[in-house]
Amino acid sequence: DVKVTQSSRYLVKRTGEKVFLECVQDMDHENMFWYRQDPGLGLRLIYFSYDVKMKEKGDIPEGYSVSREKKERFSLILESASTNQTSMYLCASSVLLGRGFQPYEQYFGPGTRLTVT
Amino acid sequence: DQQVKQNSPSLSVQEGRISILNCDYTNSMFDYFLWYKKYPAEGPTFLISISSIKDKNEDGRFTVFLNKSAKHLSLHIVPSQPGDSAVYFCAASASGGSQGNLIFGKGTKLSVKP
């Protein structure tokens, strides 16, 4: 079974703190993604990565950065947390096409509920 | 502009009846569509998908229909069960576009009442 784990299920941070959200997948997937989910807004892509040390901006990258030093690990960084970054953060991974998995299927972690006060 | 639209934020259905969740898209380059199910405090899980070369795909109680000319797809759940109560996300991808990226709709919250 594909497993995507996220470092914390619940996190409470103060405004201005630097926040690290860690994601690890165990299926040797090339692609990794960070989303945030907010009521009425669905899943919005923050950043994604197709390979180690590669990153691409998604739809809402402002206020975030990412790091992918190893294939299995993708970190999301909030440089200076703000209250409007209170949200559910979801990490996902997927394979390049042709590797036998369901095409385009992304496997999600359980999510981190971040509250910034 | 939203490329994948789920216009019904919520749907309530009686147990045993059919649930129909709808999704519209605007990008004609989309050629693969997926449905995800999400329970509160959990990550989304893959439910069913369909390629644009098909118009129907069935998996147990779940069937997805694709109408390419109308740029519309729907998920049918028959019979609906209380455990189906969740948020359902429609997602689309274009094989010629950013590799592996999915565009998600905003979701429809399904409530199945016993």
Coordinates of C-alpha atoms in Angstrom, one line a residue:
Chain A
D1 CA 0.0 0.0 0.0
V2 CA 1.1 3.5 -0.8
K3 CA 1.7 5.5 2.3
V4 CA 2.0 9.2 2.6
T5 CA 2.7 10.5 6.1
Q6 CA 2.7 14.0 7.4
S7 CA 4.6 15.0 10.5
S8 CA 1.7 16.4 12.5
R9 CA -2.0 16.0 12.5
Y10 CA -2.6 19.2 14.4
L11 CA -0.4 22.2 14.9
V12 CA -0.9 25.5 16.7
K13 CA 1.6 28.3 15.9
R14 CA 1.9 32.0 16.7
T15 CA 1.8 34.8 14.1
G16 CA 5.3 35.4 12.8
E17 CA 6.7 31.9 13.6
K18 CA 8.5 29.9 11.0
V19 CA 6.6 26.7 10.4
F20 CA 7.8 23.4 8.8
L21 CA 5.3 20.8 7.5
E22 CA 7.0 17.6 6.6
C23 CA 5.7 14.9 4.1
V24 CA 7.2 11.5 3.4
Q25 CA 6.0 9.0 0.8
D26 CA 7.3 5.4 0.6
M27 CA 6.5 4.4 -3.0
D28 CA 9.3 6.0 -4.8
H29 CA 7.0 8.5 -6.5
E30 CA 8.5 11.2 -8.6
N31 CA 5.8 13.8 -8.1
M32 CA 4.9 15.5 -4.8
F33 CA 2.4 18.2 -4.1
W34 CA 1.2 20.5 -1.3
Y35 CA -2.4 21.7 -1.2
R36 CA -4.4 23.6 1.3
Q37 CA -8.1 22.9 1.8
D38 CA -10.5 25.6 3.0
P39 CA -14.3 25.4 3.3
G40 CA -15.9 26.5 0.0
L41 CA -12.6 26.8 -1.8
G42 CA -11.8 23.1 -2.4
L43 CA -8.2 22.0 -2.8
R44 CA -5.7 24.7 -3.9
L45 CA -2.3 23.8 -5.1
I46 CA 0.5 25.6 -3.3
Y47 CA 3.7 24.0 -4.8
F48 CA 4.7 20.8 -6.5
S49 CA 7.8 19.0 -7.4
Y50 CA 8.7 16.6 -10.2
D51 CA 12.1 15.6 -8.9
V52 CA 14.6 16.1 -6.2
K53 CA 15.6 19.7 -5.9
M54 CA 13.0 20.8 -8.4
K55 CA 10.0 22.9 -7.5
E56 CA 7.2 24.6 -9.3
K57 CA 4.7 27.2 -8.0
G58 CA 1.1 26.2 -7.9
D59 CA -1.9 28.5 -7.7
I60 CA -1.3 30.1 -4.3
P61 CA 2.5 30.1 -3.5
E62 CA 2.6 33.4 -1.8
G63 CA 3.8 33.2 1.8
Y64 CA 5.1 29.6 1.3
S65 CA 8.3 27.9 0.2
V66 CA 9.2 24.3 -0.3
S67 CA 12.2 22.0 -0.1
R68 CA 12.8 18.6 -1.7
E69 CA 16.3 17.3 -0.8
K70 CA 15.4 13.7 -1.1
K71 CA 12.9 11.9 -3.4
E72 CA 10.7 10.7 -0.6
R73 CA 10.5 13.9 1.4
F74 CA 8.8 17.2 0.5
S75 CA 8.6 20.0 3.0
L76 CA 6.4 23.0 3.1
I77 CA 7.7 26.1 4.9
L78 CA 5.8 29.1 6.1
E79 CA 8.5 31.7 6.6
S80 CA 6.4 33.9 8.8
A81 CA 3.0 32.4 9.7
S82 CA 0.0 34.6 9.5
T83 CA -3.6 34.0 10.6
N84 CA -4.8 33.7 7.0
Q85 CA -2.6 30.6 6.7
T86 CA -4.8 28.8 9.2
S87 CA -6.0 25.8 7.1
M88 CA -5.9 22.1 6.4
Y89 CA -2.6 21.3 4.6
L90 CA -2.5 18.2 2.4
C91 CA 0.5 16.5 0.9
A92 CA 0.2 14.1 -2.1
S93 CA 2.4 12.1 -4.3
S94 CA 2.0 10.4 -7.7
V95 CA 4.1 8.6 -10.3
L96 CA 5.1 9.6 -13.8
L97 CA 2.8 8.0 -16.3
G98 CA 3.5 4.5 -17.5
R99 CA 4.7 3.0 -14.2
G100 CA 1.6 0.9 -13.7
F101 CA -0.3 3.0 -11.3
Q102 CA -3.6 4.5 -12.0
P103 CA -2.9 7.4 -14.3
Y104 CA -2.7 10.7 -12.6
E105 CA -3.9 9.3 -9.3
Q106 CA -2.5 11.2 -6.4
Y107 CA -2.1 9.6 -3.0
F108 CA -2.8 11.9 -0.1
G109 CA -1.5 12.1 3.4
P110 CA -3.9 12.5 6.4
G111 CA -3.5 16.3 6.5
T112 CA -2.2 18.7 9.0
R113 CA -4.7 21.1 10.6
L114 CA -2.7 24.3 11.2
T115 CA -4.0 27.0 13.4
V116 CA -2.1 30.3 13.5
T117 CA -3.0 32.6 16.4
Chain B
D1 CA -11.4 31.3 -13.8
Q2 CA -12.5 27.9 -12.5
Q3 CA -11.7 25.1 -14.9
V4 CA -13.5 22.4 -12.9
K5 CA -16.8 23.3 -11.4
Q6 CA -18.9 21.5 -8.9
N7 CA -21.9 23.8 -8.7
S8 CA -23.7 22.0 -5.8
P9 CA -21.9 22.6 -2.5
S10 CA -24.1 20.0 -0.8
L11 CA -26.5 17.1 -1.5
S12 CA -28.8 15.2 0.8
V13 CA -30.1 11.8 -0.2
Q14 CA -32.0 9.0 1.6
E15 CA -30.3 5.8 2.3
G16 CA -30.9 3.3 -0.5
R17 CA -31.6 5.9 -3.2
I18 CA -29.3 7.1 -5.9
S19 CA -26.8 10.0 -5.3
I20 CA -25.8 11.9 -8.4
L21 CA -22.9 14.3 -8.1
N22 CA -22.2 16.6 -11.0
C23 CA -19.0 18.2 -12.4
D24 CA -18.5 20.6 -15.3
Y25 CA -15.2 21.6 -16.9
T26 CA -14.2 24.3 -19.4
N27 CA -10.8 23.1 -20.6
S28 CA -11.2 20.9 -23.7
M29 CA -7.6 19.7 -23.2
F30 CA -8.6 17.7 -20.2
D31 CA -8.5 14.0 -21.0
Y32 CA -8.6 12.2 -17.7
F33 CA -11.0 12.7 -14.8
L34 CA -11.0 11.4 -11.3
W35 CA -13.3 11.5 -8.3
Y36 CA -12.0 11.6 -4.8
K37 CA -13.8 11.2 -1.5
K38 CA -12.8 13.0 1.7
Y39 CA -13.9 12.4 5.3
P40 CA -13.3 15.1 7.8
A41 CA -9.8 15.2 9.3
E42 CA -8.6 12.7 6.7
G43 CA -6.8 13.1 3.3
P44 CA -8.8 12.5 0.1
T45 CA -8.9 9.0 -1.2
F46 CA -9.3 8.0 -4.9
L47 CA -12.7 6.6 -5.8
I48 CA -13.0 6.2 -9.6
S49 CA -11.7 7.6 -12.8
I50 CA -12.5 7.8 -16.5
S51 CA -10.5 8.5 -19.6
S52 CA -11.9 10.8 -22.3
I53 CA -12.0 7.8 -24.7
K54 CA -14.8 6.3 -22.6
D55 CA -18.2 7.6 -21.7
K56 CA -18.8 5.3 -18.7
N57 CA -16.8 3.5 -16.0
E58 CA -18.3 1.4 -13.3
D59 CA -16.9 0.1 -10.1
G60 CA -19.3 -1.6 -7.8
R61 CA -21.9 0.9 -6.5
F62 CA -20.0 3.8 -8.2
T63 CA -20.4 4.8 -11.9
V64 CA -18.9 7.8 -13.6
F65 CA -20.4 9.1 -16.8
L66 CA -18.6 11.5 -19.2
N67 CA -20.3 13.7 -21.7
K68 CA -17.5 15.3 -23.7
S69 CA -19.6 17.4 -25.9
A70 CA -21.2 19.0 -22.9
K71 CA -18.0 19.0 -20.9
H72 CA -19.8 17.3 -18.1
L73 CA -19.3 14.3 -15.9
S74 CA -21.3 12.8 -13.1
L75 CA -20.8 10.3 -10.3
H76 CA -23.7 8.0 -9.5
I77 CA -23.8 6.1 -6.3
V78 CA -26.3 3.3 -6.1
P79 CA -27.5 2.4 -3.6
S80 CA -26.4 5.2 -1.3
Q81 CA -25.2 4.3 2.2
P82 CA -24.7 6.4 5.3
G83 CA -21.0 5.6 5.1
D84 CA -20.9 7.5 1.8
S85 CA -21.5 10.7 3.6
A86 CA -18.3 12.8 2.7
V87 CA -17.1 15.5 0.5
Y88 CA -16.6 14.5 -3.1
F89 CA -14.1 16.2 -5.3
C90 CA -14.0 16.0 -9.1
A91 CA -10.5 16.4 -10.6
A92 CA -9.2 16.7 -14.2
S93 CA -5.9 16.4 -15.9
A94 CA -4.5 17.1 -19.4
S95 CA -1.9 14.7 -20.7
G96 CA -0.3 17.4 -22.7
G97 CA -0.1 19.8 -19.7
S98 CA 1.9 19.9 -16.5
Q99 CA 2.8 16.3 -15.8
G100 CA 0.7 14.8 -13.0
N101 CA -1.1 17.9 -12.0
L102 CA -4.8 17.7 -11.2
I103 CA -7.3 20.5 -11.2
F104 CA -9.8 20.1 -8.5
G105 CA -13.4 21.3 -8.1
K106 CA -14.5 22.9 -4.9
G107 CA -16.3 19.7 -3.7
T108 CA -19.8 18.6 -3.0
K109 CA -20.7 17.5 0.5
L110 CA -23.0 14.4 0.4
S111 CA -25.1 13.5 3.3
V112 CA -26.9 10.1 3.2
K113 CA -29.6 9.9 5.8
P114 CA -30.7 6.6 7.3

